PDB file of C-alpha atoms in Angstrom:
ATOM      1  CA  MET A   7       0.911 -12.341  -8.315  1.00 54.00           C
ATOM      2  CA  VAL A   8       1.196  -8.718  -7.491  1.00 58.00           C
ATOM      3  CA  SER A   9       0.965  -7.650 -11.430  1.00 64.00           C
ATOM      4  CA  LYS A  10      -2.173  -9.778 -11.719  1.00 64.00           C
ATOM      5  CA  ILE A  11      -3.791  -7.869  -8.626  1.00 60.00           C
ATOM      6  CA  THR A  12      -2.506  -4.445 -10.050  1.00 60.00           C
ATOM      7  CA  ASN A  13      -3.967  -5.123 -13.327  1.00 64.00           C
ATOM      8  CA  THR A  14      -7.371  -6.191 -12.100  1.00 67.00           C
ATOM      9  CA  LEU A  15      -7.481  -3.424  -9.445  1.00 64.00           C
ATOM     10  CA  THR A  16      -8.099  -0.340 -11.862  1.00 66.00           C
ATOM     11  CA  SER A  17      -8.810   3.136 -10.344  1.00 69.00           C
ATOM     12  CA  ARG A  18     -12.585   2.594 -11.412  1.00 74.00           C
ATOM     13  CA  LYS A  19     -12.656  -0.535  -9.479  1.00 75.00           C
ATOM     14  CA  PHE A  20     -11.088   0.954  -6.516  1.00 72.00           C
ATOM     15  CA  ARG A  21     -13.429   3.863  -6.771  1.00 75.00           C
ATOM     16  CA  LEU A  22     -16.218   1.453  -6.510  1.00 76.00           C
ATOM     17  CA  MET A  23     -14.730  -0.405  -3.891  1.00 77.00           C
ATOM     18  CA  THR A  24     -14.200   2.787  -1.650  1.00 76.00           C
ATOM     19  CA  ILE A  25     -17.879   3.827  -2.435  1.00 77.00           C
ATOM     20  CA  LYS A  26     -18.880   0.228  -1.191  1.00 80.00           C
ATOM     21  CA  LEU A  27     -16.706   0.487   2.101  1.00 77.00           C
ATOM     22  CA  GLY A  28     -18.172   4.075   2.478  1.00 76.00           C
ATOM     23  CA  ILE A  29     -21.787   2.949   2.193  1.00 81.00           C
ATOM     24  CA  ILE A  30     -21.014  -0.071   4.677  1.00 80.00           C
ATOM     25  CA  ALA A  31     -19.243   2.474   7.349  1.00 76.00           C
ATOM     26  CA  CYS A  32     -22.388   4.696   7.068  1.00 74.00           C
ATOM     27  CA  THR A  33     -24.748   1.903   7.757  1.00 78.00           C
ATOM     28  CA  VAL A  34     -22.699   0.592  10.728  1.00 76.00           C
ATOM     29  CA  ALA A  35     -22.587   4.251  12.132  1.00 73.00           C
ATOM     30  CA  MET A  36     -26.317   4.359  11.730  1.00 75.00           C
ATOM     31  CA  ALA A  37     -26.709   1.185  13.557  1.00 73.00           C
ATOM     32  CA  MET A  38     -24.467   2.379  16.379  1.00 71.00           C
ATOM     33  CA  CYS A  39     -26.494   5.402  16.676  1.00 67.00           C
ATOM     34  CA  ASN A  40     -29.771   3.527  16.756  1.00 68.00           C
ATOM     35  CA  ALA A  41     -28.233   1.410  19.547  1.00 64.00           C
ATOM     36  CA  MET A  42     -27.301   4.271  21.550  1.00 63.00           C
ATOM     37  CA  PHE A  43     -30.723   5.830  21.360  1.00 60.00           C
ATOM     38  CA  THR A  44     -32.176   2.266  22.437  1.00 58.00           C
ATOM     39  CA  PHE A  45     -30.307   2.308  25.448  1.00 56.00           C
ATOM     40  CA  ALA A  46     -30.747   5.921  26.588  1.00 52.00           C
ATOM     41  CA  ALA A  47     -32.894   6.919  29.372  1.00 52.00           C
ATOM     42  CA  ASN A  48     -36.266   8.282  28.563  1.00 53.00           C
ATOM     43  CA  ASP A  49     -39.637   8.549  30.427  1.00 53.00           C
ATOM     44  CA  GLU A  50     -40.856   5.162  29.972  1.00 53.00           C
ATOM     45  CA  ASN A  51     -37.258   3.775  31.040  1.00 51.00           C
ATOM     46  CA  THR A  52     -35.645   5.929  33.643  1.00 52.00           C
ATOM     47  CA  ALA A  53     -33.957   3.392  35.916  1.00 52.00           C
ATOM     48  CA  PRO A  54     -33.028  -0.026  34.220  1.00 51.00           C
ATOM     49  CA  SER A  55     -33.144  -2.714  36.603  1.00 54.00           C
ATOM     50  CA  ASP A  56     -29.482  -3.896  35.891  1.00 51.00           C
ATOM     51  CA  ALA A  57     -27.313  -0.829  34.965  1.00 49.00           C
ATOM     52  CA  SER A  58     -24.332  -2.806  33.770  1.00 48.00           C
ATOM     53  CA  SER A  59     -26.585  -4.720  31.135  1.00 48.00           C
ATOM     54  CA  GLY A  60     -27.124  -1.663  29.008  1.00 49.00           C
ATOM     55  CA  SER A  61     -23.463  -0.543  29.217  1.00 59.00           C
ATOM     56  CA  GLN A  62     -22.080  -4.165  28.540  1.00 71.00           C
ATOM     57  CA  THR A  63     -24.097  -4.434  25.463  1.00 70.00           C
ATOM     58  CA  MET A  64     -23.087  -0.938  24.130  1.00 71.00           C
ATOM     59  CA  SER A  65     -19.304  -1.810  25.039  1.00 76.00           C
ATOM     60  CA  SER A  66     -19.581  -5.077  23.009  1.00 80.00           C
ATOM     61  CA  LEU A  67     -21.124  -3.484  20.344  1.00 79.00           C
ATOM     62  CA  THR A  68     -18.289  -0.715  20.216  1.00 82.00           C
ATOM     63  CA  LYS A  69     -15.697  -3.164  20.381  1.00 85.00           C
ATOM     64  CA  VAL A  70     -17.057  -5.283  17.367  1.00 85.00           C
ATOM     65  CA  VAL A  71     -17.480  -2.071  15.396  1.00 85.00           C
ATOM     66  CA  PHE A  72     -13.910  -0.716  16.184  1.00 88.00           C
ATOM     67  CA  TRP A  73     -12.537  -4.255  14.942  1.00 89.00           C
ATOM     68  CA  VAL A  74     -14.479  -3.916  11.605  1.00 88.00           C
ATOM     69  CA  VAL A  75     -13.012  -0.334  11.279  1.00 88.00           C
ATOM     70  CA  ARG A  76      -9.494  -1.626  12.003  1.00 90.00           C
ATOM     71  CA  ALA A  77      -9.903  -4.435   9.358  1.00 90.00           C
ATOM     72  CA  ILE A  78     -11.142  -1.897   6.931  1.00 89.00           C
ATOM     73  CA  ILE A  79      -8.056   0.303   7.718  1.00 88.00           C
ATOM     74  CA  LEU A  80      -5.630  -2.488   7.248  1.00 88.00           C
ATOM     75  CA  ALA A  81      -7.295  -3.846   4.074  1.00 88.00           C
ATOM     76  CA  SER A  82      -7.410  -0.256   2.374  1.00 87.00           C
ATOM     77  CA  GLY A  83      -3.983   1.015   3.660  1.00 86.00           C
ATOM     78  CA  GLY A  84      -1.852  -1.802   4.653  1.00 87.00           C
ATOM     79  CA  ILE A  85      -2.159  -4.176   1.760  1.00 88.00           C
ATOM     80  CA  PRO A  86      -1.945  -1.732  -1.089  1.00 88.00           C
ATOM     81  CA  GLY A  87       1.233  -0.311   0.741  1.00 88.00           C
ATOM     82  CA  ILE A  88       2.649  -3.779   0.822  1.00 90.00           C
ATOM     83  CA  ILE A  89       1.978  -4.106  -2.706  1.00 89.00           C
ATOM     84  CA  LYS A  90       3.461  -0.859  -3.727  1.00 89.00           C
ATOM     85  CA  ILE A  91       6.828  -1.817  -1.695  1.00 90.00           C
ATOM     86  CA  ASN A  92       6.828  -4.970  -3.548  1.00 90.00           C
ATOM     87  CA  GLN A  93       6.364  -3.208  -7.026  1.00 89.00           C
ATOM     88  CA  GLY A  94       8.955  -0.753  -6.148  1.00 89.00           C
ATOM     89  CA  GLN A  95      11.394  -3.355  -5.017  1.00 89.00           C
ATOM     90  CA  THR A  96      11.040  -5.297  -8.264  1.00 88.00           C
ATOM     91  CA  ASP A  97      11.169  -2.247 -10.490  1.00 87.00           C
ATOM     92  CA  GLU A  98      14.121  -0.906  -8.640  1.00 87.00           C
ATOM     93  CA  ASN A  99      12.081   2.359  -8.267  1.00 86.00           C
ATOM     94  CA  PRO A 100      12.693   3.950  -4.859  1.00 88.00           C
ATOM     95  CA  ARG A 101       9.877   6.521  -4.987  1.00 89.00           C
ATOM     96  CA  ASP A 102       7.324   3.520  -5.355  1.00 86.00           C
ATOM     97  CA  ARG A 103       8.977   1.719  -2.442  1.00 89.00           C
ATOM     98  CA  ASN A 104       8.998   4.881  -0.204  1.00 90.00           C
ATOM     99  CA  ALA A 105       5.401   5.617  -1.114  1.00 88.00           C
ATOM    100  CA  GLY A 106       4.421   2.032   0.094  1.00 89.00           C
ATOM    101  CA  ILE A 107       6.399   2.573   3.216  1.00 90.00           C
ATOM    102  CA  ALA A 108       4.600   5.908   3.808  1.00 90.00           C
ATOM    103  CA  CYS A 109       1.189   4.135   3.246  1.00 88.00           C
ATOM    104  CA  CYS A 110       1.812   1.444   5.629  1.00 90.00           C
ATOM    105  CA  VAL A 111       3.086   3.694   8.326  1.00 90.00           C
ATOM    106  CA  VAL A 112      -0.091   6.210   7.717  1.00 90.00           C
ATOM    107  CA  ALA A 113      -2.120   2.975   7.950  1.00 89.00           C
ATOM    108  CA  GLY A 114      -0.339   1.632  11.214  1.00 89.00           C
ATOM    109  CA  PHE A 115      -0.988   5.100  12.872  1.00 91.00           C
ATOM    110  CA  CYS A 116      -4.608   5.040  11.962  1.00 88.00           C
ATOM    111  CA  PHE A 117      -4.709   1.351  13.347  1.00 90.00           C
ATOM    112  CA  ALA A 118      -3.196   2.684  16.444  1.00 90.00           C
ATOM    113  CA  ALA A 119      -5.643   5.614  16.868  1.00 89.00           C
ATOM    114  CA  THR A 120      -8.505   3.373  16.744  1.00 88.00           C
ATOM    115  CA  PHE A 121      -7.419   1.961  20.116  1.00 90.00           C
ATOM    116  CA  VAL A 122      -6.967   5.330  21.524  1.00 87.00           C
ATOM    117  CA  VAL A 123     -10.335   6.544  20.259  1.00 85.00           C
ATOM    118  CA  GLU A 124     -12.058   3.255  21.687  1.00 84.00           C
ATOM    119  CA  LYS A 125     -10.522   4.034  25.188  1.00 84.00           C
ATOM    120  CA  LEU A 126     -11.907   7.491  24.888  1.00 81.00           C
ATOM    121  CA  ILE A 127     -15.325   6.370  24.277  1.00 73.00           C
TER     122      ILE A 127
END
């Protein structure tokens, strides 16, 4: 199973997948910026009738975006790390196994950092 995945995921396909994820992330970021400008105060809409409705919508949008980012972090860091750990174990290569563990640890720290950034926003 692991060899089938590694044989199908070449460096070219990985680069293309990374480019696609980057385009998706930029699109989501642009949508977030547009949503922020929509709820910003301007001359026509200085005082909304319900102040909590704008912040409620923005916070729910932020939560959805952060869960998408967390899924991308786990998919791009955690899954390849687990595959690398399994490859290192089966090949009895401690260097590959340790690289997979490091990849999983970094993905875990990035995943945890998204919760901190969400609280700061």
